[in-house]
């Protein structure tokens, strides 16, 4: 298994993994999801990066995006995996790659929104030193927990 930066060849995998994960866990996509999926290349042009964990046979196993927000805050988002393949460790690999991209590009604060029922994802966030923060608005209907990591 290897981790690669965004390649248009895997664009649909990014959309499919995240769509399946969101629909399986929450029933439907939200408007913000469609915006992200429709503007992937624009996000990349604006400094974001999507990482993929790729199996030896070229199959995408997991994906994660890092994108700049305001100031030196970067969001880690769209962490998804291939539900049809064993992908042990691939989620952590792409999450770490996204963290490193953000830091290398000036992140002083890493931020993400999740859901408290997603214990495997929460475990990854805590493993990488993220701490829960309370928000007045979690942006997504499905969002009920947020995390940050200060990296200055």
PDB file of C-alpha atoms in Angstrom:
ATOM      1  CA  UNK A   1       0.000   0.000   0.000  1.00  0.00           C
ATOM      2  CA  UNK A   2       1.155   3.524  -0.780  1.00  0.00           C
ATOM      3  CA  UNK A   3      -0.217   7.024  -0.236  1.00  0.00           C
ATOM      4  CA  UNK A   4      -0.463   9.379  -3.190  1.00  0.00           C
ATOM      5  CA  UNK A   5      -1.571  12.966  -3.735  1.00  0.00           C
ATOM      6  CA  UNK A   6      -4.703  13.770  -5.708  1.00  0.00           C
ATOM      7  CA  UNK A   7      -4.867  12.133  -9.093  1.00  0.00           C
ATOM      8  CA  UNK A   8      -7.926  12.713 -11.280  1.00  0.00           C
ATOM      9  CA  UNK A   9      -7.952   8.954 -11.926  1.00  0.00           C
ATOM     10  CA  UNK A  10      -9.229   8.491  -8.353  1.00  0.00           C
ATOM     11  CA  UNK A  11     -11.634  11.463  -8.311  1.00  0.00           C
ATOM     12  CA  UNK A  12     -14.718   9.243  -8.470  1.00  0.00           C
ATOM     13  CA  UNK A  13     -13.381   7.065  -5.635  1.00  0.00           C
ATOM     14  CA  UNK A  14     -13.189  10.188  -3.448  1.00  0.00           C
ATOM     15  CA  UNK A  15     -16.834  10.935  -4.226  1.00  0.00           C
ATOM     16  CA  UNK A  16     -18.010   7.310  -3.980  1.00  0.00           C
ATOM     17  CA  UNK A  17     -16.257   6.502  -0.672  1.00  0.00           C
ATOM     18  CA  UNK A  18     -17.588   9.626   0.988  1.00  0.00           C
ATOM     19  CA  UNK A  19     -21.072   9.325  -0.479  1.00  0.00           C
ATOM     20  CA  UNK A  20     -21.401   5.703   0.654  1.00  0.00           C
ATOM     21  CA  UNK A  21     -20.076   6.486   4.129  1.00  0.00           C
ATOM     22  CA  UNK A  22     -22.393   9.476   4.589  1.00  0.00           C
ATOM     23  CA  UNK A  23     -25.455   7.672   3.243  1.00  0.00           C
ATOM     24  CA  UNK A  24     -24.740   4.497   5.248  1.00  0.00           C
ATOM     25  CA  UNK A  25     -24.332   6.431   8.483  1.00  0.00           C
ATOM     26  CA  UNK A  26     -26.689   9.393   8.033  1.00  0.00           C
ATOM     27  CA  UNK A  27     -29.053   8.596   5.163  1.00  0.00           C
ATOM     28  CA  UNK A  28     -28.329  11.505   2.835  1.00  0.00           C
ATOM     29  CA  UNK A  29     -25.791  13.994   1.571  1.00  0.00           C
ATOM     30  CA  UNK A  30     -26.035  17.639   2.591  1.00  0.00           C
ATOM     31  CA  UNK A  31     -25.656  20.696   0.308  1.00  0.00           C
ATOM     32  CA  UNK A  32     -22.064  21.253   1.479  1.00  0.00           C
ATOM     33  CA  UNK A  33     -21.133  17.733   0.327  1.00  0.00           C
ATOM     34  CA  UNK A  34     -22.361  18.405  -3.204  1.00  0.00           C
ATOM     35  CA  UNK A  35     -20.429  21.676  -3.311  1.00  0.00           C
ATOM     36  CA  UNK A  36     -17.211  19.872  -2.370  1.00  0.00           C
ATOM     37  CA  UNK A  37     -17.759  17.059  -4.881  1.00  0.00           C
ATOM     38  CA  UNK A  38     -18.594  19.470  -7.703  1.00  0.00           C
ATOM     39  CA  UNK A  39     -15.545  21.678  -7.069  1.00  0.00           C
ATOM     40  CA  UNK A  40     -12.718  19.260  -6.298  1.00  0.00           C
ATOM     41  CA  UNK A  41     -10.280  20.739  -8.805  1.00  0.00           C
ATOM     42  CA  UNK A  42     -11.111  24.280  -7.626  1.00  0.00           C
ATOM     43  CA  UNK A  43     -10.319  23.246  -4.040  1.00  0.00           C
ATOM     44  CA  UNK A  44      -6.971  21.823  -5.208  1.00  0.00           C
ATOM     45  CA  UNK A  45      -6.185  25.065  -7.094  1.00  0.00           C
ATOM     46  CA  UNK A  46      -6.965  26.985  -3.887  1.00  0.00           C
ATOM     47  CA  UNK A  47      -4.390  24.992  -1.885  1.00  0.00           C
ATOM     48  CA  UNK A  48      -6.289  21.921  -0.740  1.00  0.00           C
ATOM     49  CA  UNK A  49      -4.948  18.417  -1.201  1.00  0.00           C
ATOM     50  CA  UNK A  50      -6.642  15.032  -1.308  1.00  0.00           C
ATOM     51  CA  UNK A  51      -4.683  11.921  -0.432  1.00  0.00           C
ATOM     52  CA  UNK A  52      -5.421   8.346  -1.417  1.00  0.00           C
ATOM     53  CA  UNK A  53      -4.170   5.081   0.029  1.00  0.00           C
ATOM     54  CA  UNK A  54      -3.670   2.797  -2.970  1.00  0.00           C
ATOM     55  CA  UNK A  55      -3.333  -0.982  -2.788  1.00  0.00           C
ATOM     56  CA  UNK A  56      -0.610  -2.780  -4.742  1.00  0.00           C
ATOM     57  CA  UNK A  57      -3.140  -3.591  -7.478  1.00  0.00           C
ATOM     58  CA  UNK A  58      -3.976   0.118  -7.942  1.00  0.00           C
ATOM     59  CA  UNK A  59      -7.272   0.045  -6.046  1.00  0.00           C
ATOM     60  CA  UNK A  60      -8.041   3.051  -3.867  1.00  0.00           C
ATOM     61  CA  UNK A  61      -8.600   2.049  -0.237  1.00  0.00           C
ATOM     62  CA  UNK A  62      -9.083   5.352   1.620  1.00  0.00           C
ATOM     63  CA  UNK A  63      -9.037   9.097   1.097  1.00  0.00           C
ATOM     64  CA  UNK A  64      -8.803  12.317   3.112  1.00  0.00           C
ATOM     65  CA  UNK A  65      -8.751  16.018   2.246  1.00  0.00           C
ATOM     66  CA  UNK A  66      -6.922  18.952   3.841  1.00  0.00           C
ATOM     67  CA  UNK A  67      -8.140  22.403   2.862  1.00  0.00           C
ATOM     68  CA  UNK A  68      -7.298  25.919   3.988  1.00  0.00           C
ATOM     69  CA  UNK A  69      -9.891  27.922   5.909  1.00  0.00           C
ATOM     70  CA  UNK A  70      -9.475  31.379   7.436  1.00  0.00           C
ATOM     71  CA  UNK A  71      -6.070  32.566   8.613  1.00  0.00           C
ATOM     72  CA  UNK A  72      -3.798  29.660   9.474  1.00  0.00           C
ATOM     73  CA  UNK A  73      -6.661  27.207  10.144  1.00  0.00           C
ATOM     74  CA  UNK A  74      -6.945  24.140   7.946  1.00  0.00           C
ATOM     75  CA  UNK A  75      -9.833  21.703   7.855  1.00  0.00           C
ATOM     76  CA  UNK A  76      -9.355  17.965   7.592  1.00  0.00           C
ATOM     77  CA  UNK A  77     -12.418  16.495   5.922  1.00  0.00           C
ATOM     78  CA  UNK A  78     -13.899  13.788   3.767  1.00  0.00           C
ATOM     79  CA  UNK A  79     -12.050  10.920   5.431  1.00  0.00           C
ATOM     80  CA  UNK A  80     -13.577   7.898   3.712  1.00  0.00           C
ATOM     81  CA  UNK A  81     -12.722   4.340   2.804  1.00  0.00           C
ATOM     82  CA  UNK A  82     -13.532   1.607   0.336  1.00  0.00           C
ATOM     83  CA  UNK A  83     -16.212  -0.494   2.011  1.00  0.00           C
ATOM     84  CA  UNK A  84     -15.579  -3.383  -0.407  1.00  0.00           C
ATOM     85  CA  UNK A  85     -11.928  -3.935   0.501  1.00  0.00           C
ATOM     86  CA  UNK A  86      -9.855  -4.601   3.590  1.00  0.00           C
ATOM     87  CA  UNK A  87      -8.132  -1.314   4.319  1.00  0.00           C
ATOM     88  CA  UNK A  88      -6.530  -1.750   7.711  1.00  0.00           C
ATOM     89  CA  UNK A  89      -4.407   1.279   8.482  1.00  0.00           C
ATOM     90  CA  UNK A  90      -5.188   3.137   5.272  1.00  0.00           C
ATOM     91  CA  UNK A  91      -7.442   5.682   7.015  1.00  0.00           C
ATOM     92  CA  UNK A  92      -4.678   6.623   9.422  1.00  0.00           C
ATOM     93  CA  UNK A  93      -2.200   6.853   6.548  1.00  0.00           C
ATOM     94  CA  UNK A  94      -4.252   9.330   4.509  1.00  0.00           C
ATOM     95  CA  UNK A  95      -5.218  11.300   7.609  1.00  0.00           C
ATOM     96  CA  UNK A  96      -1.558  11.684   8.555  1.00  0.00           C
ATOM     97  CA  UNK A  97      -0.637  12.698   4.999  1.00  0.00           C
ATOM     98  CA  UNK A  98      -3.374  15.366   5.051  1.00  0.00           C
ATOM     99  CA  UNK A  99      -2.115  16.662   8.415  1.00  0.00           C
ATOM    100  CA  UNK A 100       1.426  16.906   7.070  1.00  0.00           C
ATOM    101  CA  UNK A 101       0.260  18.746   3.922  1.00  0.00           C
ATOM    102  CA  UNK A 102      -1.590  21.318   6.007  1.00  0.00           C
ATOM    103  CA  UNK A 103       1.362  21.874   8.342  1.00  0.00           C
ATOM    104  CA  UNK A 104       3.811  22.167   5.425  1.00  0.00           C
ATOM    105  CA  UNK A 105       1.519  24.817   3.945  1.00  0.00           C
ATOM    106  CA  UNK A 106       1.269  27.012   7.009  1.00  0.00           C
ATOM    107  CA  UNK A 107      -1.370  25.450   9.249  1.00  0.00           C
ATOM    108  CA  UNK A 108      -1.188  26.622  12.843  1.00  0.00           C
ATOM    109  CA  UNK A 109      -4.512  25.045  13.709  1.00  0.00           C
ATOM    110  CA  UNK A 110      -6.066  21.859  12.339  1.00  0.00           C
ATOM    111  CA  UNK A 111      -9.836  21.531  12.611  1.00  0.00           C
ATOM    112  CA  UNK A 112     -12.497  18.948  11.831  1.00  0.00           C
ATOM    113  CA  UNK A 113     -16.176  18.229  12.369  1.00  0.00           C
ATOM    114  CA  UNK A 114     -17.442  14.709  12.984  1.00  0.00           C
ATOM    115  CA  UNK A 115     -20.190  12.756  14.703  1.00  0.00           C
ATOM    116  CA  UNK A 116     -19.910  11.246  18.165  1.00  0.00           C
ATOM    117  CA  UNK A 117     -21.228   7.836  17.028  1.00  0.00           C
ATOM    118  CA  UNK A 118     -18.263   7.281  14.693  1.00  0.00           C
ATOM    119  CA  UNK A 119     -15.908   5.670  17.185  1.00  0.00           C
ATOM    120  CA  UNK A 120     -13.283   4.441  14.652  1.00  0.00           C
ATOM    121  CA  UNK A 121     -12.882   7.980  13.286  1.00  0.00           C
ATOM    122  CA  UNK A 122     -12.829   9.500  16.774  1.00  0.00           C
ATOM    123  CA  UNK A 123     -10.068   7.065  17.692  1.00  0.00           C
ATOM    124  CA  UNK A 124      -7.960   8.274  14.749  1.00  0.00           C
ATOM    125  CA  UNK A 125      -8.433  11.919  15.758  1.00  0.00           C
ATOM    126  CA  UNK A 126      -7.435  11.261  19.355  1.00  0.00           C
ATOM    127  CA  UNK A 127      -4.483   9.120  18.235  1.00  0.00           C
ATOM    128  CA  UNK A 128      -3.131  12.153  16.369  1.00  0.00           C
ATOM    129  CA  UNK A 129      -3.499  14.491  19.337  1.00  0.00           C
ATOM    130  CA  UNK A 130      -6.738  16.287  18.496  1.00  0.00           C
ATOM    131  CA  UNK A 131      -8.886  17.647  21.340  1.00  0.00           C
ATOM    132  CA  UNK A 132     -12.617  18.220  21.341  1.00  0.00           C
ATOM    133  CA  UNK A 133     -13.868  21.800  21.020  1.00  0.00           C
ATOM    134  CA  UNK A 134     -17.428  23.028  21.489  1.00  0.00           C
ATOM    135  CA  UNK A 135     -19.079  24.975  18.681  1.00  0.00           C
ATOM    136  CA  UNK A 136     -22.267  27.005  18.491  1.00  0.00           C
ATOM    137  CA  UNK A 137     -22.864  25.669  14.955  1.00  0.00           C
ATOM    138  CA  UNK A 138     -21.538  22.337  13.693  1.00  0.00           C
ATOM    139  CA  UNK A 139     -22.177  23.323  10.053  1.00  0.00           C
ATOM    140  CA  UNK A 140     -23.577  19.921   9.015  1.00  0.00           C
ATOM    141  CA  UNK A 141     -26.801  18.287  10.243  1.00  0.00           C
ATOM    142  CA  UNK A 142     -24.739  15.192  11.020  1.00  0.00           C
ATOM    143  CA  UNK A 143     -22.028  17.132  12.849  1.00  0.00           C
ATOM    144  CA  UNK A 144     -22.239  17.036  16.645  1.00  0.00           C
ATOM    145  CA  UNK A 145     -18.586  17.044  17.651  1.00  0.00           C
ATOM    146  CA  UNK A 146     -15.548  19.047  16.567  1.00  0.00           C
ATOM    147  CA  UNK A 147     -11.829  18.655  17.159  1.00  0.00           C
ATOM    148  CA  UNK A 148      -8.765  20.826  16.809  1.00  0.00           C
ATOM    149  CA  UNK A 149      -5.054  20.514  17.093  1.00  0.00           C
ATOM    150  CA  UNK A 150      -2.810  23.537  17.549  1.00  0.00           C
ATOM    151  CA  UNK A 151       0.469  23.032  15.682  1.00  0.00           C
ATOM    152  CA  UNK A 152       2.208  26.400  16.071  1.00  0.00           C
TER     153      UNK A 152
END
